[in-house]
Amino acid sequence: MAKKNTEARQLDEKAFVEATSEAKSRYGRFNLAIVGASGVGKSSLVNAVFGRDWAKVGRGLPVTRGVHFYSDDSLGIWDVEGFEIGSPVAPDQQLRNHLDAIAAHPGDHQISVVWYCVRAADDRLTPADIAMIRELDARGLPVILVLTKVDWIKNPITGHQGVAKDLQAFVDWLNDPVDPATGERLRIPYRRVILTSTRDRHGKGKGHGLGDLVTQTLELAPDRDKDAFRIAQRLNLPWKREMARPIIAAASAAAAGAASVPLPVSDAVTLAPIQLTMMGRIAAIYDLEVKTMLSAGALAQFGVQVAGRALATSFLKLIPGAGVVVNAAVAAALTAATGESWLKICELLHTGKIDVRKLDQEWAKYAPSFMDVARKLVERRVGRK
């Protein structure tokens, strides 16, 4: 009996791990280039949007002088220094050399979107900035001009956030740049101008303008990289839910198919691979580290709690007419309720509200209840009418 339980647990863990690995491979990695001088706030921006402190934990690869690449499974950051003052090499040529070095890397390292960062307090774009933005555009790279460290001013009457007059004048000029010497319009091919801060003027809070930055980055990303960006970023949870719910629906349909010939309760554990595959795919969307989760010993417990006999038996006792078998409707409802519960716990893990080391303890608090399953049964019946 112990051997049989061990084999079942290994099968369950394999389903989860393989599903996570397959999903991560399919979604790929989003590669962002951040161009700007040292001290402009690039690291703070990455940490605020992606929840990664590259200075401490990123795996750095020095590509060439002035260029570093930091990456994990879902995100790659090309950190490109701004123009080096005093260099005999022209700014566009300097950047051209950097981009040539990046282009020599594999396809899964190539840039999707560029954040060109300028301190808001600088109140100007230099000729070097303009030359480099033009070079990026010439390479077919969409550029977002990100003004960093904006000092936001709250209107005491309306409560709206605004900026100082000098900065607003700069923003107006950026939206319609004109050469002050000739009066001619300048071609500076950034696609968007976004004002950001990662903290308020007192060094507190969650910043401002970051939601706009995330939205515009997704809009400009190539279609093939959009899902990878949705996974890598940590500010917009609804995007992740939109990706997860079709996975839950597909797993529910698969569970219903598996129980098209009603399963005895003793065989209900055969639903576990379907449900754990679903959970593994959702874990990938929330960018959860499987190895860390495994170390918590959580998957062994999922094999019992999620689709095992104990869960099925407890619900079947409460569902009128269910008897001693798991039919298609019950299997689908169990799977849908499990998926929604797992989505909820993934969000809590993703946002740091649950310690992954305590996942096996916390899961019991969010495991699907009888009412959750009953609700899914009703939804399934209503949907068929």
Coordinates of N, CA and C in Angstrom, one line a residue, residues 51 99 104 179 205 221 244 268 276 291 307 374:
G51 N 9.0 43.3 -9.7 CA 9.2 42.6 -8.4 C 10.5 41.9 -8.3
L99 N 23.8 47.5 -29.8 CA 22.8 46.7 -30.4 C 23.3 45.6 -31.3
A104 N 23.8 39.6 -31.7 CA 24.6 38.4 -31.9 C 24.1 37.3 -31.0
D179 N 12.6 72.4 -32.7 CA 13.9 73.0 -32.5 C 13.8 74.4 -32.1
G205 N 5.1 54.9 -0.4 CA 4.1 54.6 -1.3 C 4.5 53.7 -2.4
A221 N 4.3 45.7 -27.4 CA 5.0 44.5 -27.5 C 4.5 43.7 -28.7
A244 N -5.6 32.5 -17.0 CA -5.8 31.3 -16.2 C -7.2 30.7 -16.4
A268 N -11.5 7.9 -8.0 CA -11.6 9.4 -8.2 C -10.2 10.0 -8.4
L276 N -3.8 18.5 -11.5 CA -2.5 19.0 -11.2 C -1.8 19.6 -12.5
K291 N 10.4 24.6 -8.0 CA 11.4 24.0 -7.1 C 11.2 24.5 -5.7
A307 N -7.7 15.9 -5.7 CA -8.6 15.0 -6.5 C -8.7 13.6 -5.9
A374 N -20.9 23.2 -5.4 CA -22.3 23.3 -5.7 C -22.6 24.4 -6.7

